[in-house]
JSON list of C-alpha atoms in Angstrom, two decimals:
[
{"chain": "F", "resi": 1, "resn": "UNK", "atom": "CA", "xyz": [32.06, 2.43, -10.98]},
{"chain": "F", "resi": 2, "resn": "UNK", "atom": "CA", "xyz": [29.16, 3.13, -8.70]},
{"chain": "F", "resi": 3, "resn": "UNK", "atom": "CA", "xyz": [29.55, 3.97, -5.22]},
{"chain": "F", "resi": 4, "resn": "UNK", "atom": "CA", "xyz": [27.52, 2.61, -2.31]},
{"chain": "F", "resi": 5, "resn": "UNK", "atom": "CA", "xyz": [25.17, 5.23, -0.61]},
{"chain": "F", "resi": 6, "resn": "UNK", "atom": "CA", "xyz": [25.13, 5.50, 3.24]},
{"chain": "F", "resi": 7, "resn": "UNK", "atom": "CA", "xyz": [23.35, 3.09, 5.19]},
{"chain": "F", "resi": 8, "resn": "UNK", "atom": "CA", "xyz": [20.17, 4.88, 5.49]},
{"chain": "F", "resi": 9, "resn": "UNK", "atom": "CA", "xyz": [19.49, 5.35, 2.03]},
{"chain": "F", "resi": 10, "resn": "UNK", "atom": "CA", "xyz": [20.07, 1.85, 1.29]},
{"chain": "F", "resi": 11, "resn": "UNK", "atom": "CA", "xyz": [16.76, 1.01, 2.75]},
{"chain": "F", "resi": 12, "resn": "UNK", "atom": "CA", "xyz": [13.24, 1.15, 1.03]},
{"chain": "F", "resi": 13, "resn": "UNK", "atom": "CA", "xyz": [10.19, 2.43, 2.40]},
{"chain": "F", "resi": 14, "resn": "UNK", "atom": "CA", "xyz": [6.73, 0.95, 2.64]},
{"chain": "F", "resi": 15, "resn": "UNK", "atom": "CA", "xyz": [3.67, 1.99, 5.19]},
{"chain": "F", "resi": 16, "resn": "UNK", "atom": "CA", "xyz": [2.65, 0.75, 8.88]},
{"chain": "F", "resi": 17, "resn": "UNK", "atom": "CA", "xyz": [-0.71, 0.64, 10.85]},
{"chain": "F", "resi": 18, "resn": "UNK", "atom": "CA", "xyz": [-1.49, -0.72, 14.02]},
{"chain": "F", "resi": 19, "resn": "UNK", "atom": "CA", "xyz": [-4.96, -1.43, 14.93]},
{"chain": "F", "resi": 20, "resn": "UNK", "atom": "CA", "xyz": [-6.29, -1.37, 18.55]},
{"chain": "F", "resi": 21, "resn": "UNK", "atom": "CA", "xyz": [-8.82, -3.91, 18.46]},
{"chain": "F", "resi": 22, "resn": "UNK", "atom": "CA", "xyz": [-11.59, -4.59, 20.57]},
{"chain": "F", "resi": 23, "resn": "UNK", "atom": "CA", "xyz": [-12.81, -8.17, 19.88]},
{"chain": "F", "resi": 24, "resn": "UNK", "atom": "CA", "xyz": [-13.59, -10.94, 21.89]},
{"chain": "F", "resi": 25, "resn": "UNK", "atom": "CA", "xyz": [-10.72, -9.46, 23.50]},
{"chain": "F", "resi": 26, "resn": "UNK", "atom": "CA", "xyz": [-8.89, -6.04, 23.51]},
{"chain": "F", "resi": 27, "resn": "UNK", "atom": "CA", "xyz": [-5.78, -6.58, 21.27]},
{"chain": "F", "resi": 28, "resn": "UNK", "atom": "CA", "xyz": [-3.27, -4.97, 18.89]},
{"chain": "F", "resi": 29, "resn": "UNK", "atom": "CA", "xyz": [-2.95, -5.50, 15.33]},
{"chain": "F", "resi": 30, "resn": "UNK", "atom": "CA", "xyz": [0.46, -5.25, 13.78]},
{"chain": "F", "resi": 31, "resn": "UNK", "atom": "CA", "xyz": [0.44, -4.41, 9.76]},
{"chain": "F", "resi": 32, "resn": "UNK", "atom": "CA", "xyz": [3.18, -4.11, 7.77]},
{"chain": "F", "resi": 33, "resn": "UNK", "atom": "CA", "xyz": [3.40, -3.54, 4.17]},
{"chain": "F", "resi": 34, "resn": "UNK", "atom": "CA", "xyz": [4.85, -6.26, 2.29]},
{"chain": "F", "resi": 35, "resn": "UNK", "atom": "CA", "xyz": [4.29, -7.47, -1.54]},
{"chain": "F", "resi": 36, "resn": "UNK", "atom": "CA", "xyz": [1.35, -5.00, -2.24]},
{"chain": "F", "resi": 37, "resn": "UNK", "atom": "CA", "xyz": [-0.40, -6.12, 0.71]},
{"chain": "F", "resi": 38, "resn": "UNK", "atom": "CA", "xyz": [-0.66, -5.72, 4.44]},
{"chain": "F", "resi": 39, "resn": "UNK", "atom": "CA", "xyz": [1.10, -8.58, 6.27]},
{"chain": "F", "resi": 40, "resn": "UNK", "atom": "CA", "xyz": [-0.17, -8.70, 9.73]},
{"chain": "F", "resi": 41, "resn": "UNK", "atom": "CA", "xyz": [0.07, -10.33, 13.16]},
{"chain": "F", "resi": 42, "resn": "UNK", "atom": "CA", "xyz": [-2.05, -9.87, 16.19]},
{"chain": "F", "resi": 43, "resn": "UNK", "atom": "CA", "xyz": [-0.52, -9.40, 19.16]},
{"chain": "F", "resi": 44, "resn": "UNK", "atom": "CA", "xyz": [-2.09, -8.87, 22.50]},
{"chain": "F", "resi": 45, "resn": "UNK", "atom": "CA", "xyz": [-0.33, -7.06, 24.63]},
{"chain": "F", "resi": 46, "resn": "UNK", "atom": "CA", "xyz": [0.62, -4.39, 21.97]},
{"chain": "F", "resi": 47, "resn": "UNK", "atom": "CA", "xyz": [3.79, -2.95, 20.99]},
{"chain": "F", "resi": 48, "resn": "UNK", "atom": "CA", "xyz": [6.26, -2.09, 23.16]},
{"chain": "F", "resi": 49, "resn": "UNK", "atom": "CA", "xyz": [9.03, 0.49, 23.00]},
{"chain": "F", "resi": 50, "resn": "UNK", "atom": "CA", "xyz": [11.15, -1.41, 25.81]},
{"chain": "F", "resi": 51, "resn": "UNK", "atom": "CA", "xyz": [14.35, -3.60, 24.36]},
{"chain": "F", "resi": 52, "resn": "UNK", "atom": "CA", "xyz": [14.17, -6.19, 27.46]},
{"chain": "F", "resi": 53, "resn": "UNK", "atom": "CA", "xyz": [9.94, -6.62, 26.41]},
{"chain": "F", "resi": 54, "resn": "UNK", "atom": "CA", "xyz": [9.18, -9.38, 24.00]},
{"chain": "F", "resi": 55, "resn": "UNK", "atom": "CA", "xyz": [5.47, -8.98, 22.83]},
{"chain": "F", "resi": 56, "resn": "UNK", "atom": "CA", "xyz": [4.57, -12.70, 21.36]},
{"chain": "F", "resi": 57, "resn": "UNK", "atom": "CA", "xyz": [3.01, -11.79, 17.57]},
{"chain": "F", "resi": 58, "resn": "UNK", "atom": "CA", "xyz": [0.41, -14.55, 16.17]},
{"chain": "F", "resi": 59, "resn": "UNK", "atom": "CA", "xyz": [0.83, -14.57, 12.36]},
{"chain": "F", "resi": 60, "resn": "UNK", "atom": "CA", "xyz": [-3.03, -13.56, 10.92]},
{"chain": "F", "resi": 61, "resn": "UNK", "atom": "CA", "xyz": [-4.58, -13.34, 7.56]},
{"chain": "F", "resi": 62, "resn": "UNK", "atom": "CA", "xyz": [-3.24, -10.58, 5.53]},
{"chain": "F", "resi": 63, "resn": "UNK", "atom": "CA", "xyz": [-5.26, -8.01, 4.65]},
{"chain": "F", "resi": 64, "resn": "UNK", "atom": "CA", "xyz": [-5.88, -5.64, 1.73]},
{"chain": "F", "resi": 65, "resn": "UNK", "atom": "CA", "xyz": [-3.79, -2.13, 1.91]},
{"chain": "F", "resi": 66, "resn": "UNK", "atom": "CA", "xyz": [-6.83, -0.02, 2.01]},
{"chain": "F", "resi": 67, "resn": "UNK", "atom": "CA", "xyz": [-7.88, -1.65, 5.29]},
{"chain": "F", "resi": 68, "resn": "UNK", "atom": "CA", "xyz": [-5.02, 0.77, 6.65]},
{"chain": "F", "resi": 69, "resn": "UNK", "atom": "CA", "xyz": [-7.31, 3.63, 6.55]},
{"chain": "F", "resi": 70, "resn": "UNK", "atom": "CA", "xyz": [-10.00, 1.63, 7.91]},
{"chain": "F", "resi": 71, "resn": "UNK", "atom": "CA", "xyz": [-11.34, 2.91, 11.97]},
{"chain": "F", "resi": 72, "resn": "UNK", "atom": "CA", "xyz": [-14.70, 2.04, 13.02]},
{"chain": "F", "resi": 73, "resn": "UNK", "atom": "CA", "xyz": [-16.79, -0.96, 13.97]},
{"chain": "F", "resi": 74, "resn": "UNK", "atom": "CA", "xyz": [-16.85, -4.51, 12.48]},
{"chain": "F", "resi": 75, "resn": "UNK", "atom": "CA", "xyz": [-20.64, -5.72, 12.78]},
{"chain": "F", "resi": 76, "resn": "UNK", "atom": "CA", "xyz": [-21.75, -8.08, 15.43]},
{"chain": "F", "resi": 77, "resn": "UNK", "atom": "CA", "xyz": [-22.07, -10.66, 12.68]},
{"chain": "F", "resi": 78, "resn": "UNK", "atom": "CA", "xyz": [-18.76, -10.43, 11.12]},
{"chain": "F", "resi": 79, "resn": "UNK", "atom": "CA", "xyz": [-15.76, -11.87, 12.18]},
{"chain": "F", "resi": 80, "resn": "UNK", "atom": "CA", "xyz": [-13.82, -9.66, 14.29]},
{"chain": "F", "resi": 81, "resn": "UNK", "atom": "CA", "xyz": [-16.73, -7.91, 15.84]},
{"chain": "F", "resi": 82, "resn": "UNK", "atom": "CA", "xyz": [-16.38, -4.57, 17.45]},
{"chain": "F", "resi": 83, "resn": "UNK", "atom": "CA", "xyz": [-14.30, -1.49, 17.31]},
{"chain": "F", "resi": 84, "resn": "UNK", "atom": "CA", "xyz": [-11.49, -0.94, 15.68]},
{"chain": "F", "resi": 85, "resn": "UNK", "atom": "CA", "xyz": [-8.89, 2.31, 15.85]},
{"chain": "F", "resi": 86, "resn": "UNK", "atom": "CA", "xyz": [-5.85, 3.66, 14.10]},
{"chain": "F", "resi": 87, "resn": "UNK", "atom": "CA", "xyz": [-3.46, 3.23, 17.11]},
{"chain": "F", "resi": 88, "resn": "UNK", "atom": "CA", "xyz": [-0.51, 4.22, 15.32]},
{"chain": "F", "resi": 89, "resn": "UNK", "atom": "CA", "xyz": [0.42, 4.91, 11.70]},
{"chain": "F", "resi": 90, "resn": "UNK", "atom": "CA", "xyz": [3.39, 5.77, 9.39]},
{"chain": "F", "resi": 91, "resn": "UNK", "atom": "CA", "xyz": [6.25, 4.19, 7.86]},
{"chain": "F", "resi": 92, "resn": "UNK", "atom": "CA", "xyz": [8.49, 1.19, 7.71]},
{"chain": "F", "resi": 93, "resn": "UNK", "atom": "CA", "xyz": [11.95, 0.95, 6.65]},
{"chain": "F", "resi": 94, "resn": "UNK", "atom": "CA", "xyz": [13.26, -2.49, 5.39]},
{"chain": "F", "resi": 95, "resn": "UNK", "atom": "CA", "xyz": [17.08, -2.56, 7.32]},
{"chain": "F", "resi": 96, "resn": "UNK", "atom": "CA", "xyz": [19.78, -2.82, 4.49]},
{"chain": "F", "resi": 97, "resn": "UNK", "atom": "CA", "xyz": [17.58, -2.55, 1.70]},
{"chain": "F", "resi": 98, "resn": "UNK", "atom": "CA", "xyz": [16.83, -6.54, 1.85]},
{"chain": "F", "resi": 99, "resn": "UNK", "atom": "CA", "xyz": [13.79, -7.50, 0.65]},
{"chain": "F", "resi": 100, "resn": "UNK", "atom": "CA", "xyz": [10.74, -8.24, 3.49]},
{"chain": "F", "resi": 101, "resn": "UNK", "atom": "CA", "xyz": [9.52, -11.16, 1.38]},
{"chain": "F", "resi": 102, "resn": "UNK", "atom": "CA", "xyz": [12.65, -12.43, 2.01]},
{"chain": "F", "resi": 103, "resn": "UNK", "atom": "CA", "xyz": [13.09, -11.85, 5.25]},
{"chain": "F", "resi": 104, "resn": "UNK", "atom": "CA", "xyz": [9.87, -13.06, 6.55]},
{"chain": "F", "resi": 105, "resn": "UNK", "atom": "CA", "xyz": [10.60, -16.29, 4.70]},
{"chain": "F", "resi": 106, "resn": "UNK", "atom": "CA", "xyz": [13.92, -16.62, 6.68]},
{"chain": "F", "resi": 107, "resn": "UNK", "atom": "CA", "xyz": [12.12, -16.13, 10.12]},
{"chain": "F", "resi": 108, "resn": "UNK", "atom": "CA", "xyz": [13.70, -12.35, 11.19]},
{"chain": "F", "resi": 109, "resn": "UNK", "atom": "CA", "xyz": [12.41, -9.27, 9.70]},
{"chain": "F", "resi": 110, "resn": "UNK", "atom": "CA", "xyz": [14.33, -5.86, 10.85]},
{"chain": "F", "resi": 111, "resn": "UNK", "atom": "CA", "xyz": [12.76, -2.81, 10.18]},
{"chain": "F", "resi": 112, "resn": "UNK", "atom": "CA", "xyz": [12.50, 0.45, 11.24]},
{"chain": "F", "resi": 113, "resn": "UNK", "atom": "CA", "xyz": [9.10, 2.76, 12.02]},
{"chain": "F", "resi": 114, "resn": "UNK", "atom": "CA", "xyz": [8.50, 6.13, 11.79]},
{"chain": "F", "resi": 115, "resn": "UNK", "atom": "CA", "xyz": [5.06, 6.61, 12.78]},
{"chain": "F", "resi": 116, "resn": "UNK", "atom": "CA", "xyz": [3.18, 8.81, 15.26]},
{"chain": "F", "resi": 117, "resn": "UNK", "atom": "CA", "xyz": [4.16, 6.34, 18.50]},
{"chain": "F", "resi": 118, "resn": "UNK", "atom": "CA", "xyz": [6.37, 4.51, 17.40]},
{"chain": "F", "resi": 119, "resn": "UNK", "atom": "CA", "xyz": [9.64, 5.12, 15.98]},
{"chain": "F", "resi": 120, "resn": "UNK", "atom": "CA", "xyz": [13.19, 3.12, 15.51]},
{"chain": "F", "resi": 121, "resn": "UNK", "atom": "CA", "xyz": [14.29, -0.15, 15.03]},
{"chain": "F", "resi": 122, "resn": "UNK", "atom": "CA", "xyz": [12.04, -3.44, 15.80]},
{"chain": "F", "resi": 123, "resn": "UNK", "atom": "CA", "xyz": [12.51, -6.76, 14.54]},
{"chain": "F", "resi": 124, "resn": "UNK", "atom": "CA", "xyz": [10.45, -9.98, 13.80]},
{"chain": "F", "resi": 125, "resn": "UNK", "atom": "CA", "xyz": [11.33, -12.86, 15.04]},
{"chain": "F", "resi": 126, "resn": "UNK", "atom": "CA", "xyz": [9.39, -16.58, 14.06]},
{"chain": "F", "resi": 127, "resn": "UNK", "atom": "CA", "xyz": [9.68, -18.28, 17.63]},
{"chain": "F", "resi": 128, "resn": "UNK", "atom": "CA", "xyz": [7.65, -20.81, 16.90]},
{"chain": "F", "resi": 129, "resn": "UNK", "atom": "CA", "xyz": [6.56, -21.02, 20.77]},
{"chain": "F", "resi": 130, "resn": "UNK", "atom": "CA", "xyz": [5.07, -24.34, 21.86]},
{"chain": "F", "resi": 131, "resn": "UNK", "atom": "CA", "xyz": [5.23, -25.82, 18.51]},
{"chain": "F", "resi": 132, "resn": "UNK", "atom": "CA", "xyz": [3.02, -23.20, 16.56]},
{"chain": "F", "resi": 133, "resn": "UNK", "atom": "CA", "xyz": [4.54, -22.33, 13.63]},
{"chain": "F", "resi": 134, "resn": "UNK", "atom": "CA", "xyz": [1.97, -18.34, 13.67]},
{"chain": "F", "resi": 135, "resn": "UNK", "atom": "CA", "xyz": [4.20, -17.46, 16.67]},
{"chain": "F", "resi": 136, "resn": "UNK", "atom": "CA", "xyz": [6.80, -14.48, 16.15]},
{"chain": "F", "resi": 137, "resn": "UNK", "atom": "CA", "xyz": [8.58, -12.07, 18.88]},
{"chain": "F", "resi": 138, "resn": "UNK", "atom": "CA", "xyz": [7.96, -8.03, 18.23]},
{"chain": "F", "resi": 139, "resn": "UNK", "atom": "CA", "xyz": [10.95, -6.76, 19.91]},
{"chain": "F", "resi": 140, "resn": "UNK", "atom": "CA", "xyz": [12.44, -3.40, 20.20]},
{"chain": "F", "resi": 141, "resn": "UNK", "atom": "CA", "xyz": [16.10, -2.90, 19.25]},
{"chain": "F", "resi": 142, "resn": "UNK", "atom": "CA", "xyz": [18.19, -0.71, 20.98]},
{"chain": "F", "resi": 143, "resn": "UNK", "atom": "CA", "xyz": [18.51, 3.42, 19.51]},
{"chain": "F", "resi": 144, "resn": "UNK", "atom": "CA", "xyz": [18.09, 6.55, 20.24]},
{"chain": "F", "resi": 145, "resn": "UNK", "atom": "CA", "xyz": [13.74, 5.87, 20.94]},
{"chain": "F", "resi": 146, "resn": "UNK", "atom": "CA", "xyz": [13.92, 3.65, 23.49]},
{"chain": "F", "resi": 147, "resn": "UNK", "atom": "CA", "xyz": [11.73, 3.74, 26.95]},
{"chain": "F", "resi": 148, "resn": "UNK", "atom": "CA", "xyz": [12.38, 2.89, 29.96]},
{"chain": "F", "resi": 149, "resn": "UNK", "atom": "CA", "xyz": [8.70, 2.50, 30.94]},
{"chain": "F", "resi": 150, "resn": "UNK", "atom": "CA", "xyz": [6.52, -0.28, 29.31]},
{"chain": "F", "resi": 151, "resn": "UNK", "atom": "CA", "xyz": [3.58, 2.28, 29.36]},
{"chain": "F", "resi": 152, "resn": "UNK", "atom": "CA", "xyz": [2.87, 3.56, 25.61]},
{"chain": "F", "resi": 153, "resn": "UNK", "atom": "CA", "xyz": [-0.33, 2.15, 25.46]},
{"chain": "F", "resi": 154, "resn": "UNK", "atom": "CA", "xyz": [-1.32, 3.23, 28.77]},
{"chain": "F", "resi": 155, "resn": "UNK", "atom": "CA", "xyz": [0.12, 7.22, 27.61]},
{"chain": "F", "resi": 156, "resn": "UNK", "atom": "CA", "xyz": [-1.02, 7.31, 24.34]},
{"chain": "F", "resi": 157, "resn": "UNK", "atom": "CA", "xyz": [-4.57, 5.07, 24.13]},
{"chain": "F", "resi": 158, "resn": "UNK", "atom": "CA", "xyz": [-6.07, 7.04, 21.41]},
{"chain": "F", "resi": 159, "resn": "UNK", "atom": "CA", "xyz": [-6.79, 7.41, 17.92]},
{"chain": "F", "resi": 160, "resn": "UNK", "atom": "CA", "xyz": [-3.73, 8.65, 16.03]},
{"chain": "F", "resi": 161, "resn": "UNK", "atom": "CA", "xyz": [-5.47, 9.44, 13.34]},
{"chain": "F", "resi": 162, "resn": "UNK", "atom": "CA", "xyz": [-8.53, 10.84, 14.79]},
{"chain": "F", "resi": 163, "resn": "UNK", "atom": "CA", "xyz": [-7.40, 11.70, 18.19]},
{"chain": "F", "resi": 164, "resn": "UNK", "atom": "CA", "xyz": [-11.06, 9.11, 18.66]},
{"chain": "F", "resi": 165, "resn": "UNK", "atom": "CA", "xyz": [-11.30, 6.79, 22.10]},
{"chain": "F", "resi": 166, "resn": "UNK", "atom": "CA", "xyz": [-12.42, 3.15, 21.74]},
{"chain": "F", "resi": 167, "resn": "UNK", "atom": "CA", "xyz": [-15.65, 4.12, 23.29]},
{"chain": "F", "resi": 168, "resn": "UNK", "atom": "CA", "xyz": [-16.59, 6.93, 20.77]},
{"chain": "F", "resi": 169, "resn": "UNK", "atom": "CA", "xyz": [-15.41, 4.65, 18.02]},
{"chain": "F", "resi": 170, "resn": "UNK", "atom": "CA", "xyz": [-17.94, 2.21, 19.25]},
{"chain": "F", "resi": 171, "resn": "UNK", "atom": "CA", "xyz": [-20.16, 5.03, 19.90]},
{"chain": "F", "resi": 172, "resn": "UNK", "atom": "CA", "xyz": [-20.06, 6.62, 16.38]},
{"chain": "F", "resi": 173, "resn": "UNK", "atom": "CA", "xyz": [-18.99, 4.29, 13.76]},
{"chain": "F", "resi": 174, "resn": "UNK", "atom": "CA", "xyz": [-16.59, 4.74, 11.61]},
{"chain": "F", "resi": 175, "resn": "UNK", "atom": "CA", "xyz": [-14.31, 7.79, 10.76]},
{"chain": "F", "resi": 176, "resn": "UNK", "atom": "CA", "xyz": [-16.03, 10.12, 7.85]}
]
């Protein structure tokens, strides 16, 4: 007979990295690591770490897991031009121990983050808003992280990797 382990080892861990990226437009890019690769939404007000905020998420390409690591500056004549920094990094927790494939399939992924901003519980959700099928919801559940103030990005607008501002990103490149 094999006993059940306490909720929080039931889950598995994978690795997170938002990217603040200044395209055509300044915006945030979600990553999560999913089926050996980087499943990712852009979404462009950024993250938030207040339950009543829900930041709309447009499904995107996903991306190879070494573009984690990447901060710099996408070429004028790539798509995607212009910098782009490690806003936050770290890990996720899959809720439960189900698997994210799974869940992303059935239109609510929970999860939980541990990285340099942000920590606790988020969640997923496929809204579907106006009839497009790339829209999701990143919320943030209710736990002991929590803020009051919508104003992360505002207190924390650099690199966490580098400790880097968008302007010396642009400035210099990428990160050696």
């Amino acid at each position: 007979m094999t006993s059940r382990a306490p909720r929080e080892l039931e889950m598995t861990t994978a690795r997170f990295v938002v990217h603040k990226h200044q395209a055509t437009r300044l915006h945030y890019d979600f990553r999560l690591e999913m089926g050996g690769v980087l499943v990712s939404w852009a979404v462009p007000k950024g993250p938030s770490m207040v339950t009543s905020v829900k930041r709309l998420a447009i499904k995107v390409e996903d991306h190879e897991l070494d573009y984690r690591d990447f901060e710099g500056t996408i070429p004028e004549e790539e798509y995607g031009a212009g910098a782009v920094m490690i806003w936050d990094e770290g890990t996720v927790t899959w809720e439960d121990d189900k698997d994210p494939i799974e869940m992303l399939a059935g239109s609510l992924v929970e999860f939980a983050l541990q990285g340099k901003k942000l920590k606790g519980r988020f969640k997923l959700v496929h809204a579907k808003l106006g009839g497009n099928e790339r829209n999701w919801l990143l919320i943030k559940r209710k736990d002991d992280h929590v803020e009051t103030e919508d104003d992360i990005l505002t207190r924390q607008p650099d690199s966490a990797r580098t400790g880097r501002t968008m302007e010396q990103i642009a400035a210099e490149g990428s990160a050696k």
